[in-house]
Amino acid sequence: MENKVAICSVFKDENKYVREWINYHLTIGFDYIWMYDNESKIPLSETVADYIDQGKVGVKRFKGQHHGRQVQCCQDALVNKLKDYSWIAHIDIDEFIVLLEGSQNIKDYLKEYNNCSSIGLNWLMFGSNGHIETQESVINAYTQSLPSHGANKHIKSIYQPKYTRAAGAPHFVFPKLDKKLVAGGRQVNVKHKPCDRAFSYPPVLNYKMRINHYVTRSRQDFELKQKRGSGNSKNRNYSEKFWDGHHGEDVQNFELKENWKRINENITDNNDM
């Protein structure tokens, strides 16, 4: 599917937030979102039935939780459902791709990387903004960024299937090395510099693209996250130390919120013409 871009994501019991996340990413130019539902109490297919009917979202339900399950889902998407797309992004429901230049269409940015196997977008971690209860909107409620947080060195991948050998982990893929590609086919960051597997350091937070990672959201959400566990390991422990580690800094960042406001204003203006 020439010039078609998709998202692959693993999902469990985040029905409250998923529609905003889907709407945002479809609006910035993604053509299709393929989701793996890990036995959510309310099946994801019910929550997003209208998007499924429109052909914009697909859902595959799976059972069990063990180390590497998320990687298996990403690999399944690569070799099956999404293999014919030009680009695939691997992101979670608490991660939003932020476009930092004038255009709010992901395809305008990806043109620059056609000679790259894959791009690693750095995280920018966010805290809870002091919210105790679940909020209606992630985009509007959470502006407490943590630009000095050590986890910002992590990346998430947007990659070209034709240049990809396998899904390596939630954070990176194994490319097909090719001297004709930038960095010999290795994954690069948004500045075309090679990444180190799951990391790009120093993190690139204010150039081209990044990922806002709302890892805790509200206190209520965090407690649900503790019960739900990790999508890639049943042994992952979201402790109080983890919570505290995401509240040591408060640099207000409104970029995504302002982008989303402008996008919706433009949609409204176009509808009124």
CSV table of N, CA and C in Angstrom, one decimal, residues 147-262:
chain,number,residue,atom,x,y,z
A,147,PRO,N,11.5,16.9,31.2
A,147,PRO,CA,12.6,16.9,30.1
A,147,PRO,C,13.9,16.3,30.6
A,148,SER,N,14.1,16.3,31.9
A,148,SER,CA,15.4,15.7,32.4
A,148,SER,C,15.3,14.3,32.8
A,149,HIS,N,14.2,13.7,32.6
A,149,HIS,CA,14.0,12.3,33.1
A,149,HIS,C,14.9,11.3,32.3
A,150,GLY,N,15.5,10.4,32.9
A,150,GLY,CA,16.4,9.4,32.3
A,150,GLY,C,15.7,8.6,31.2
A,151,ALA,N,14.4,8.3,31.4
A,151,ALA,CA,13.7,7.4,30.5
A,151,ALA,C,13.5,8.1,29.1
A,152,ASN,N,13.7,9.4,29.0
A,152,ASN,CA,13.5,10.0,27.7
A,152,ASN,C,14.5,9.5,26.6
A,153,LYS,N,15.5,8.8,27.0
A,153,LYS,CA,16.5,8.3,26.0
A,153,LYS,C,15.8,7.1,25.3
A,154,HIS,N,14.7,6.5,25.8
A,154,HIS,CA,14.0,5.5,25.1
A,154,HIS,C,13.4,6.0,23.8
A,155,ILE,N,13.3,5.1,22.9
A,155,ILE,CA,12.6,5.4,21.6
A,155,ILE,C,11.5,4.5,21.3
A,156,LYS,N,10.6,4.8,20.4
A,156,LYS,CA,9.7,3.9,19.8
A,156,LYS,C,9.8,4.1,18.3
A,157,SER,N,9.5,3.0,17.6
A,157,SER,CA,9.9,2.9,16.2
A,157,SER,C,8.8,3.2,15.2
A,158,ILE,N,9.1,3.9,14.1
A,158,ILE,CA,8.3,4.0,12.9
A,158,ILE,C,9.2,3.4,11.8
A,159,TYR,N,8.8,2.3,11.2
A,159,TYR,CA,9.7,1.6,10.3
A,159,TYR,C,9.0,1.2,9.0
A,160,GLN,N,9.8,0.9,8.0
A,160,GLN,CA,9.4,0.5,6.7
A,160,GLN,C,9.5,-1.0,6.6
A,161,PRO,N,8.3,-1.7,6.5
A,161,PRO,CA,8.4,-3.2,6.5
A,161,PRO,C,9.3,-3.8,5.5
A,162,LYS,N,9.4,-3.1,4.3
A,162,LYS,CA,10.3,-3.7,3.2
A,162,LYS,C,11.8,-3.7,3.6
A,163,TYR,N,12.1,-2.9,4.6
A,163,TYR,CA,13.5,-2.9,5.1
A,163,TYR,C,13.7,-3.5,6.5
A,164,THR,N,12.7,-4.2,6.9
A,164,THR,CA,12.7,-4.7,8.3
A,164,THR,C,12.7,-6.3,8.3
A,165,ARG,N,13.6,-6.8,9.1
A,165,ARG,CA,13.8,-8.3,9.2
A,165,ARG,C,12.8,-8.8,10.2
A,166,ALA,N,12.7,-8.2,11.4
A,166,ALA,CA,11.9,-8.7,12.5
A,166,ALA,C,11.6,-7.6,13.5
A,167,ALA,N,10.5,-7.8,14.3
A,167,ALA,CA,10.3,-6.9,15.4
A,167,ALA,C,11.2,-7.4,16.6
A,168,GLY,N,12.0,-6.5,17.1
A,168,GLY,CA,13.0,-6.9,18.1
A,168,GLY,C,12.5,-6.8,19.5
A,169,ALA,N,11.7,-5.7,19.8
A,169,ALA,CA,11.2,-5.4,21.2
A,169,ALA,C,10.2,-4.3,21.0
A,170,PRO,N,9.5,-4.0,22.1
A,170,PRO,CA,8.5,-2.9,22.0
A,170,PRO,C,9.2,-1.6,21.5
A,171,HIS,N,10.5,-1.4,21.7
A,171,HIS,CA,11.2,-0.2,21.4
A,171,HIS,C,12.0,-0.1,20.1
A,172,PHE,N,12.2,-1.3,19.5
A,172,PHE,CA,13.0,-1.2,18.2
A,172,PHE,C,12.7,-2.4,17.4
A,173,VAL,N,13.2,-2.4,16.1
A,173,VAL,CA,13.0,-3.5,15.2
A,173,VAL,C,14.4,-3.9,14.7
A,174,PHE,N,14.5,-5.1,14.1
A,174,PHE,CA,15.7,-5.5,13.4
A,174,PHE,C,15.6,-5.2,12.0
A,175,PRO,N,16.5,-4.3,11.5
A,175,PRO,CA,16.4,-3.9,10.0
A,175,PRO,C,17.2,-4.9,9.2
A,176,LYS,N,16.9,-4.8,7.9
A,176,LYS,CA,17.7,-5.5,6.9
A,176,LYS,C,18.8,-4.5,6.5
A,177,LEU,N,20.0,-4.9,6.9
A,177,LEU,CA,21.1,-4.0,6.6
A,177,LEU,C,21.4,-3.8,5.2
A,178,ASP,N,21.6,-2.6,4.7
A,178,ASP,CA,21.7,-2.3,3.3
A,178,ASP,C,22.6,-1.0,3.2
A,179,LYS,N,23.7,-1.1,2.5
A,179,LYS,CA,24.6,0.1,2.4
A,179,LYS,C,24.0,1.2,1.6
A,180,LYS,N,23.0,1.0,0.9
A,180,LYS,CA,22.3,2.0,0.1
A,180,LYS,C,21.4,2.9,1.0
A,181,LEU,N,21.1,2.4,2.2
A,181,LEU,CA,20.3,3.2,3.1
A,181,LEU,C,21.1,4.0,4.1
A,182,VAL,N,20.5,5.0,4.7
A,182,VAL,CA,21.2,5.9,5.7
A,182,VAL,C,21.6,5.0,6.8
A,183,ALA,N,22.9,5.2,7.3
A,183,ALA,CA,23.5,4.4,8.4
A,183,ALA,C,23.5,2.9,8.1
A,184,GLY,N,23.6,2.6,6.8
A,184,GLY,CA,23.7,1.2,6.4
A,184,GLY,C,22.5,0.4,6.7
A,185,GLY,N,21.3,1.1,6.9
A,185,GLY,CA,20.1,0.4,7.2
A,185,GLY,C,19.8,0.4,8.7
A,186,ARG,N,20.7,0.8,9.6
A,186,ARG,CA,20.4,0.8,11.0
A,186,ARG,C,19.3,1.8,11.3
A,187,GLN,N,18.7,1.6,12.4
A,187,GLN,CA,17.6,2.6,12.8
A,187,GLN,C,18.3,3.9,13.2
A,188,VAL,N,17.7,5.0,12.8
A,188,VAL,CA,18.2,6.3,13.1
A,188,VAL,C,17.2,7.1,13.9
A,189,ASN,N,17.7,8.2,14.5
A,189,ASN,CA,16.7,9.1,15.2
A,189,ASN,C,16.3,10.2,14.2
A,190,VAL,N,15.5,11.2,14.6
A,190,VAL,CA,15.0,12.1,13.7
A,190,VAL,C,16.0,13.0,13.1
A,191,LYS,N,17.3,13.0,13.6
A,191,LYS,CA,18.4,13.8,13.0
A,191,LYS,C,19.3,12.9,12.2
A,192,HIS,N,18.8,11.7,11.9
A,192,HIS,CA,19.5,10.7,11.0
A,192,HIS,C,20.7,10.1,11.6
A,193,LYS,N,20.8,10.2,13.0
A,193,LYS,CA,21.9,9.6,13.7
A,193,LYS,C,21.5,8.2,14.2
A,194,PRO,N,22.4,7.2,14.1
A,194,PRO,CA,22.1,5.8,14.5
A,194,PRO,C,21.7,5.7,15.9
A,195,CYS,N,20.6,4.9,16.2
A,195,CYS,CA,20.2,4.6,17.5
A,195,CYS,C,20.9,3.4,18.1
A,196,ASP,N,20.9,3.3,19.4
A,196,ASP,CA,21.5,2.1,20.0
A,196,ASP,C,20.4,1.3,20.5
A,197,ARG,N,19.9,0.4,19.7
A,197,ARG,CA,18.7,-0.5,19.9
A,197,ARG,C,17.6,0.4,20.4
A,198,ALA,N,17.2,0.3,21.7
A,198,ALA,CA,16.1,0.9,22.3
A,198,ALA,C,16.3,2.4,22.7
A,199,PHE,N,17.5,2.9,22.4
A,199,PHE,CA,17.8,4.2,22.9
A,199,PHE,C,18.4,5.2,21.9
A,200,SER,N,18.2,6.4,22.1
A,200,SER,CA,18.8,7.5,21.4
A,200,SER,C,19.2,8.6,22.4
A,201,TYR,N,20.5,8.7,22.6
A,201,TYR,CA,21.0,9.6,23.6
A,201,TYR,C,22.1,10.5,23.0
A,202,PRO,N,22.0,11.8,23.4
A,202,PRO,CA,21.0,12.5,24.2
A,202,PRO,C,19.7,12.5,23.4
A,203,PRO,N,18.6,12.5,24.2
A,203,PRO,CA,17.3,12.5,23.6
A,203,PRO,C,17.0,13.7,22.7
A,204,VAL,N,16.3,13.5,21.6
A,204,VAL,CA,16.0,14.6,20.7
A,204,VAL,C,14.5,14.9,21.0
A,205,LEU,N,14.2,16.0,21.7
A,205,LEU,CA,12.9,16.3,22.2
A,205,LEU,C,12.2,17.4,21.5
A,206,ASN,N,12.9,18.2,20.7
A,206,ASN,CA,12.3,19.4,20.2
A,206,ASN,C,12.6,19.6,18.7
A,207,TYR,N,12.8,18.5,18.0
A,207,TYR,CA,13.1,18.5,16.5
A,207,TYR,C,12.2,17.6,15.8
A,208,LYS,N,11.5,18.0,14.8
A,208,LYS,CA,10.7,17.2,13.9
A,208,LYS,C,9.5,16.5,14.6
A,209,MET,N,9.9,15.4,15.3
A,209,MET,CA,8.8,14.5,15.9
A,209,MET,C,9.4,14.0,17.2
A,210,ARG,N,8.4,13.7,18.1
A,210,ARG,CA,8.8,12.9,19.4
A,210,ARG,C,7.5,12.2,19.8
A,211,ILE,N,7.6,11.5,20.9
A,211,ILE,CA,6.5,10.9,21.5
A,211,ILE,C,6.2,11.4,22.9
A,212,ASN,N,5.1,11.9,23.2
A,212,ASN,CA,4.7,12.3,24.6
A,212,ASN,C,4.2,11.0,25.2
A,213,HIS,N,4.9,10.7,26.3
A,213,HIS,CA,4.5,9.4,27.0
A,213,HIS,C,3.9,9.8,28.4
A,214,TYR,N,2.6,9.5,28.4
A,214,TYR,CA,1.8,9.8,29.6
A,214,TYR,C,1.7,8.5,30.5
A,215,VAL,N,2.9,8.3,31.1
A,215,VAL,CA,3.1,6.9,31.7
A,215,VAL,C,2.3,6.7,33.0
A,216,THR,N,2.0,7.8,33.7
A,216,THR,CA,1.2,7.6,34.9
A,216,THR,C,-0.3,8.0,34.8
A,217,ARG,N,-0.5,9.1,34.0
A,217,ARG,CA,-1.8,9.8,34.0
A,217,ARG,C,-2.2,10.1,35.4
A,218,SER,N,-3.4,10.0,35.8
A,218,SER,CA,-3.8,10.4,37.1
A,218,SER,C,-3.5,9.3,38.2
A,219,ARG,N,-3.6,9.6,39.4
A,219,ARG,CA,-3.3,8.6,40.5
A,219,ARG,C,-4.3,7.4,40.3
A,220,GLN,N,-5.5,7.7,40.0
A,220,GLN,CA,-6.5,6.6,39.8
A,220,GLN,C,-6.0,5.7,38.6
A,221,ASP,N,-5.6,6.3,37.6
A,221,ASP,CA,-5.1,5.5,36.4
A,221,ASP,C,-3.9,4.7,36.8
A,222,PHE,N,-3.0,5.3,37.5
A,222,PHE,CA,-1.8,4.6,37.9
A,222,PHE,C,-2.1,3.4,38.7
A,223,GLU,N,-3.0,3.5,39.6
A,223,GLU,CA,-3.4,2.3,40.5
A,223,GLU,C,-4.0,1.2,39.6
A,224,LEU,N,-4.8,1.6,38.6
A,224,LEU,CA,-5.3,0.6,37.6
A,224,LEU,C,-4.1,0.0,36.8
A,225,LYS,N,-3.1,0.8,36.5
A,225,LYS,CA,-2.0,0.3,35.8
A,225,LYS,C,-1.2,-0.7,36.6
A,226,GLN,N,-1.1,-0.5,37.9
A,226,GLN,CA,-0.5,-1.4,38.8
A,226,GLN,C,-1.1,-2.8,38.8
A,227,LYS,N,-2.5,-2.8,38.8
A,227,LYS,CA,-3.2,-4.0,38.8
A,227,LYS,C,-3.1,-4.7,37.4
A,228,ARG,N,-3.1,-3.9,36.4
A,228,ARG,CA,-3.1,-4.5,35.0
A,228,ARG,C,-1.7,-5.0,34.6
A,229,GLY,N,-0.7,-4.4,35.0
A,229,GLY,CA,0.7,-4.9,34.7
A,229,GLY,C,1.1,-4.4,33.4
A,230,SER,N,2.3,-4.9,33.0
A,230,SER,CA,2.9,-4.5,31.7
A,230,SER,C,2.4,-5.4,30.6
A,231,GLY,N,2.4,-4.8,29.4
A,231,GLY,CA,2.0,-5.5,28.2
A,231,GLY,C,3.0,-6.5,27.7
A,232,ASN,N,4.2,-6.4,28.2
A,232,ASN,CA,5.3,-7.3,27.7
A,232,ASN,C,5.9,-8.2,28.8
A,233,SER,N,5.4,-8.1,30.1
A,233,SER,CA,5.9,-8.9,31.1
A,233,SER,C,5.0,-8.9,32.3
A,234,LYS,N,4.5,-10.1,32.7
A,234,LYS,CA,3.6,-10.2,33.9
A,234,LYS,C,4.4,-9.8,35.2
A,235,ASN,N,5.7,-9.8,35.2
A,235,ASN,CA,6.5,-9.5,36.4
A,235,ASN,C,6.8,-8.0,36.5
A,236,ARG,N,6.4,-7.2,35.6
A,236,ARG,CA,6.8,-5.8,35.7
A,236,ARG,C,6.0,-5.1,36.9
A,237,ASN,N,6.7,-4.4,37.7
A,237,ASN,CA,6.1,-3.9,38.9
A,237,ASN,C,6.1,-2.4,38.9
A,238,TYR,N,4.9,-1.8,38.9
A,238,TYR,CA,4.8,-0.3,38.9
A,238,TYR,C,4.6,0.1,40.4
A,239,SER,N,5.7,0.4,41.0
A,239,SER,CA,5.8,0.6,42.4
A,239,SER,C,5.6,2.1,42.8
A,240,GLU,N,5.5,2.4,44.0
A,240,GLU,CA,5.4,3.8,44.5
A,240,GLU,C,6.6,4.6,44.1
A,241,LYS,N,7.8,3.9,44.1
A,241,LYS,CA,9.0,4.5,43.7
A,241,LYS,C,8.9,4.9,42.2
A,242,PHE,N,8.3,4.1,41.4
A,242,PHE,CA,8.0,4.5,40.0
A,242,PHE,C,7.2,5.7,39.9
A,243,TRP,N,6.1,5.8,40.7
A,243,TRP,CA,5.2,7.0,40.7
A,243,TRP,C,6.0,8.2,41.1
A,244,ASP,N,6.8,8.1,42.2
A,244,ASP,CA,7.5,9.3,42.7
A,244,ASP,C,8.6,9.7,41.7
A,245,GLY,N,9.1,8.8,40.9
A,245,GLY,CA,10.1,9.1,39.9
A,245,GLY,C,9.6,9.9,38.7
A,246,HIS,N,8.3,10.0,38.6
A,246,HIS,CA,7.7,10.7,37.5
A,246,HIS,C,7.0,12.0,38.0
A,247,HIS,N,7.5,12.4,39.2
A,247,HIS,CA,6.9,13.7,39.8
A,247,HIS,C,8.0,14.6,40.4
A,248,GLY,N,9.2,14.4,39.9
A,248,GLY,CA,10.3,15.2,40.4
A,248,GLY,C,10.6,16.4,39.6
A,249,GLU,N,9.8,16.7,38.6
A,249,GLU,CA,10.0,17.8,37.7
A,249,GLU,C,8.7,18.3,37.2
A,250,ASP,N,8.6,19.6,36.9
A,250,ASP,CA,7.3,20.1,36.4
A,250,ASP,C,7.6,21.2,35.4
A,251,VAL,N,7.8,20.9,34.2
A,251,VAL,CA,8.0,21.9,33.1
A,251,VAL,C,6.8,21.8,32.2
A,252,GLN,N,6.0,22.8,32.3
A,252,GLN,CA,4.7,22.8,31.6
A,252,GLN,C,5.0,22.8,30.0
A,253,ASN,N,4.4,21.9,29.4
A,253,ASN,CA,4.6,21.7,27.9
A,253,ASN,C,3.2,21.6,27.3
A,254,PHE,N,2.9,22.6,26.4
A,254,PHE,CA,1.5,22.7,25.9
A,254,PHE,C,1.5,22.4,24.4
A,255,GLU,N,2.6,21.9,23.8
A,255,GLU,CA,2.7,21.7,22.4
A,255,GLU,C,1.6,20.8,21.8
A,256,LEU,N,1.4,19.7,22.4
A,256,LEU,CA,0.4,18.8,21.8
A,256,LEU,C,-1.0,19.4,22.0
A,257,LYS,N,-1.2,19.9,23.2
A,257,LYS,CA,-2.5,20.6,23.4
A,257,LYS,C,-2.8,21.7,22.4
A,258,GLU,N,-1.8,22.5,22.2
A,258,GLU,CA,-2.1,23.6,21.2
A,258,GLU,C,-2.2,23.1,19.8
A,259,ASN,N,-1.4,22.1,19.4
A,259,ASN,CA,-1.5,21.5,18.1
A,259,ASN,C,-2.9,21.0,17.9
A,260,TRP,N,-3.4,20.2,18.9
A,260,TRP,CA,-4.7,19.6,18.8
A,260,TRP,C,-5.8,20.7,18.7
A,261,LYS,N,-5.7,21.7,19.4
A,261,LYS,CA,-6.7,22.8,19.3
A,261,LYS,C,-6.7,23.4,17.9
A,262,ARG,N,-5.5,23.7,17.4
A,262,ARG,CA,-5.4,24.3,16.0
A,262,ARG,C,-6.0,23.3,15.0
